Amino acid sequence: MPPMPTEIVVLGWSVVLLIVQLFLASVPVTLELGGAYQAGPRDQPRAAKGVFAGRAARAFRNLLETYPAFVALALALSVTGRSGGWGALGAEIWLAMRILYVPAYLIHFPFARSLLWFASLLALLAMLARLLLS
């Protein structure tokens, strides 16, 4: 069996990140609002007011803003045979920056968080360049 392209391996690890962030965003809300409310129909909307819950939810939403582009690029690079090079490096950098983004947001490193976000965006552009310009 040939080795998987780096972009596909990183895509797999990105799902782990997605699950971890989903967990980080949902557990504080459940602890604050109660399991009965979370398991119910939520007919009367309630929002968690804790700082950690808010930051975790915003960090998760931020991941979801660029995640579809990452998934599309990782898959496109793999199926077109253009994996490797800048595409693989971009995928690795994107995942690393997204992992570092979580504690930077939760702990409140405002400028570091913005730099990590920007680096992850540049990584997506590297993947796009590999796809379109190779």
mmCIF file of C-alpha atoms in Angstrom:
data_model
loop_
_atom_site.group_PDB
_atom_site.id
_atom_site.type_symbol
_atom_site.label_atom_id
_atom_site.label_comp_id
_atom_site.label_asym_id
_atom_site.label_seq_id
_atom_site.Cartn_x
_atom_site.Cartn_y
_atom_site.Cartn_z
ATOM 1 C CA MET A 1 0.000 0.000 0.000
ATOM 2 C CA PRO A 2 1.516 3.361 -0.995
ATOM 3 C CA PRO A 3 1.941 5.957 1.732
ATOM 4 C CA MET A 4 -0.851 8.476 2.144
ATOM 5 C CA PRO A 5 -0.174 12.024 0.960
ATOM 6 C CA THR A 6 0.820 14.382 3.764
ATOM 7 C CA GLU A 7 -2.290 16.463 3.124
ATOM 8 C CA ILE A 8 -4.539 13.459 3.861
ATOM 9 C CA VAL A 9 -2.644 12.582 7.039
ATOM 10 C CA VAL A 10 -2.957 16.198 8.199
ATOM 11 C CA LEU A 11 -6.644 16.124 7.256
ATOM 12 C CA GLY A 12 -7.085 13.154 9.572
ATOM 13 C CA TRP A 13 -5.356 14.989 12.418
ATOM 14 C CA SER A 14 -7.474 18.045 11.706
ATOM 15 C CA VAL A 15 -10.549 15.960 12.516
ATOM 16 C CA VAL A 16 -8.971 15.215 15.902
ATOM 17 C CA LEU A 17 -8.548 18.965 16.416
ATOM 18 C CA LEU A 18 -12.161 19.527 15.360
ATOM 19 C CA ILE A 19 -13.400 16.978 17.910
ATOM 20 C CA VAL A 20 -11.206 18.405 20.684
ATOM 21 C CA GLN A 21 -12.450 21.929 20.003
ATOM 22 C CA LEU A 22 -16.048 20.743 19.858
ATOM 23 C CA PHE A 23 -15.518 19.129 23.258
ATOM 24 C CA LEU A 24 -13.862 22.265 24.663
ATOM 25 C CA ALA A 25 -16.756 24.379 23.405
ATOM 26 C CA SER A 26 -19.543 22.126 24.659
ATOM 27 C CA VAL A 27 -18.403 20.888 28.079
ATOM 28 C CA PRO A 28 -18.239 24.310 29.803
ATOM 29 C CA VAL A 29 -21.687 25.150 28.442
ATOM 30 C CA THR A 30 -23.090 21.872 29.759
ATOM 31 C CA LEU A 31 -21.466 22.453 33.152
ATOM 32 C CA GLU A 32 -22.850 25.980 33.343
ATOM 33 C CA LEU A 33 -26.354 25.412 31.961
ATOM 34 C CA GLY A 34 -26.829 21.860 33.180
ATOM 35 C CA GLY A 35 -27.133 18.543 31.449
ATOM 36 C CA ALA A 36 -30.931 18.562 31.571
ATOM 37 C CA TYR A 37 -31.079 21.809 29.610
ATOM 38 C CA GLN A 38 -28.500 20.628 27.071
ATOM 39 C CA ALA A 39 -30.304 17.304 26.569
ATOM 40 C CA GLY A 40 -33.699 18.985 26.253
ATOM 41 C CA PRO A 41 -35.293 20.749 23.280
ATOM 42 C CA ARG A 42 -33.870 24.175 24.288
ATOM 43 C CA ASP A 43 -37.146 25.918 23.517
ATOM 44 C CA GLN A 44 -36.097 28.878 25.686
ATOM 45 C CA PRO A 45 -32.615 29.834 24.468
ATOM 46 C CA ARG A 46 -30.033 30.305 27.180
ATOM 47 C CA ALA A 47 -26.399 31.218 26.740
ATOM 48 C CA ALA A 48 -23.436 30.385 28.909
ATOM 49 C CA LYS A 49 -21.901 33.480 30.452
ATOM 50 C CA GLY A 50 -18.547 32.096 31.554
ATOM 51 C CA VAL A 51 -15.381 33.518 30.021
ATOM 52 C CA PHE A 52 -13.926 30.096 29.175
ATOM 53 C CA ALA A 53 -17.172 28.937 27.561
ATOM 54 C CA GLY A 54 -17.333 32.062 25.421
ATOM 55 C CA ARG A 55 -13.708 31.889 24.333
ATOM 56 C CA ALA A 56 -13.908 28.170 23.554
ATOM 57 C CA ALA A 57 -17.052 28.704 21.486
ATOM 58 C CA ARG A 58 -15.521 31.619 19.564
ATOM 59 C CA ALA A 59 -12.293 29.685 18.927
ATOM 60 C CA PHE A 60 -14.358 26.772 17.600
ATOM 61 C CA ARG A 61 -16.404 29.043 15.323
ATOM 62 C CA ASN A 62 -13.156 30.565 14.077
ATOM 63 C CA LEU A 63 -11.876 27.099 13.149
ATOM 64 C CA LEU A 64 -15.101 26.422 11.269
ATOM 65 C CA GLU A 65 -14.606 29.582 9.168
ATOM 66 C CA THR A 66 -11.531 28.204 7.385
ATOM 67 C CA TYR A 67 -12.022 24.468 7.883
ATOM 68 C CA PRO A 68 -14.072 23.917 4.707
ATOM 69 C CA ALA A 69 -11.340 25.579 2.624
ATOM 70 C CA PHE A 70 -8.673 23.433 4.273
ATOM 71 C CA VAL A 71 -10.628 20.216 3.683
ATOM 72 C CA ALA A 72 -11.313 21.150 0.056
ATOM 73 C CA LEU A 73 -7.675 22.030 -0.611
ATOM 74 C CA ALA A 74 -6.300 18.911 1.108
ATOM 75 C CA LEU A 75 -8.632 16.680 -0.884
ATOM 76 C CA ALA A 76 -8.074 18.543 -4.158
ATOM 77 C CA LEU A 77 -4.301 18.329 -3.806
ATOM 78 C CA SER A 78 -4.526 14.608 -3.159
ATOM 79 C CA VAL A 79 -6.954 13.660 -5.927
ATOM 80 C CA THR A 80 -5.180 15.782 -8.554
ATOM 81 C CA GLY A 81 -1.799 14.269 -7.715
ATOM 82 C CA ARG A 82 -0.433 17.653 -6.688
ATOM 83 C CA SER A 83 0.259 16.699 -3.096
ATOM 84 C CA GLY A 84 3.613 17.457 -1.569
ATOM 85 C CA GLY A 85 5.772 20.565 -1.747
ATOM 86 C CA TRP A 86 4.098 23.800 -0.744
ATOM 87 C CA GLY A 87 0.755 22.042 -0.403
ATOM 88 C CA ALA A 88 2.021 19.586 2.189
ATOM 89 C CA LEU A 89 3.957 22.273 4.020
ATOM 90 C CA GLY A 90 0.904 24.524 3.982
ATOM 91 C CA ALA A 91 -1.259 21.746 5.424
ATOM 92 C CA GLU A 92 1.228 21.079 8.225
ATOM 93 C CA ILE A 93 1.569 24.779 9.045
ATOM 94 C CA TRP A 94 -2.211 25.272 8.936
ATOM 95 C CA LEU A 95 -2.733 22.477 11.463
ATOM 96 C CA ALA A 96 0.098 23.639 13.730
ATOM 97 C CA MET A 97 -1.208 27.219 13.762
ATOM 98 C CA ARG A 98 -4.764 26.059 14.426
ATOM 99 C CA ILE A 99 -3.564 23.913 17.335
ATOM 100 C CA LEU A 100 -1.603 26.814 18.830
ATOM 101 C CA TYR A 101 -4.553 29.148 18.240
ATOM 102 C CA VAL A 102 -6.703 27.291 20.784
ATOM 103 C CA PRO A 103 -4.605 27.952 23.909
ATOM 104 C CA ALA A 104 -3.738 31.434 22.620
ATOM 105 C CA TYR A 105 -7.460 32.224 22.535
ATOM 106 C CA LEU A 106 -8.351 30.457 25.788
ATOM 107 C CA ILE A 107 -5.490 32.049 27.751
ATOM 108 C CA HIS A 108 -5.890 35.425 25.990
ATOM 109 C CA PHE A 109 -2.779 36.214 23.984
ATOM 110 C CA PRO A 110 -4.436 38.750 21.650
ATOM 111 C CA PHE A 111 -1.589 39.565 19.279
ATOM 112 C CA ALA A 112 -0.209 36.033 19.248
ATOM 113 C CA ARG A 113 -3.691 34.753 18.427
ATOM 114 C CA SER A 114 -3.963 37.161 15.493
ATOM 115 C CA LEU A 115 -0.514 36.203 14.194
ATOM 116 C CA LEU A 116 -1.385 32.503 14.426
ATOM 117 C CA TRP A 117 -4.607 33.118 12.518
ATOM 118 C CA PHE A 118 -2.741 35.058 9.827
ATOM 119 C CA ALA A 119 -0.090 32.335 9.515
ATOM 120 C CA SER A 120 -2.835 29.733 9.083
ATOM 121 C CA LEU A 121 -4.354 31.864 6.324
ATOM 122 C CA LEU A 122 -0.976 32.100 4.563
ATOM 123 C CA ALA A 123 -0.715 28.315 4.845
ATOM 124 C CA LEU A 124 -4.043 27.962 3.043
ATOM 125 C CA LEU A 125 -2.741 30.284 0.332
ATOM 126 C CA ALA A 126 0.348 28.067 -0.035
ATOM 127 C CA MET A 127 -1.935 25.067 -0.524
ATOM 128 C CA LEU A 128 -3.998 27.005 -3.070
ATOM 129 C CA ALA A 129 -0.871 28.079 -4.955
ATOM 130 C CA ARG A 130 0.295 24.451 -5.110
ATOM 131 C CA LEU A 131 -3.079 23.426 -6.489
ATOM 132 C CA LEU A 132 -3.464 26.153 -9.081
ATOM 133 C CA LEU A 133 0.110 26.900 -10.102
ATOM 134 C CA SER A 134 1.691 23.432 -10.216
#
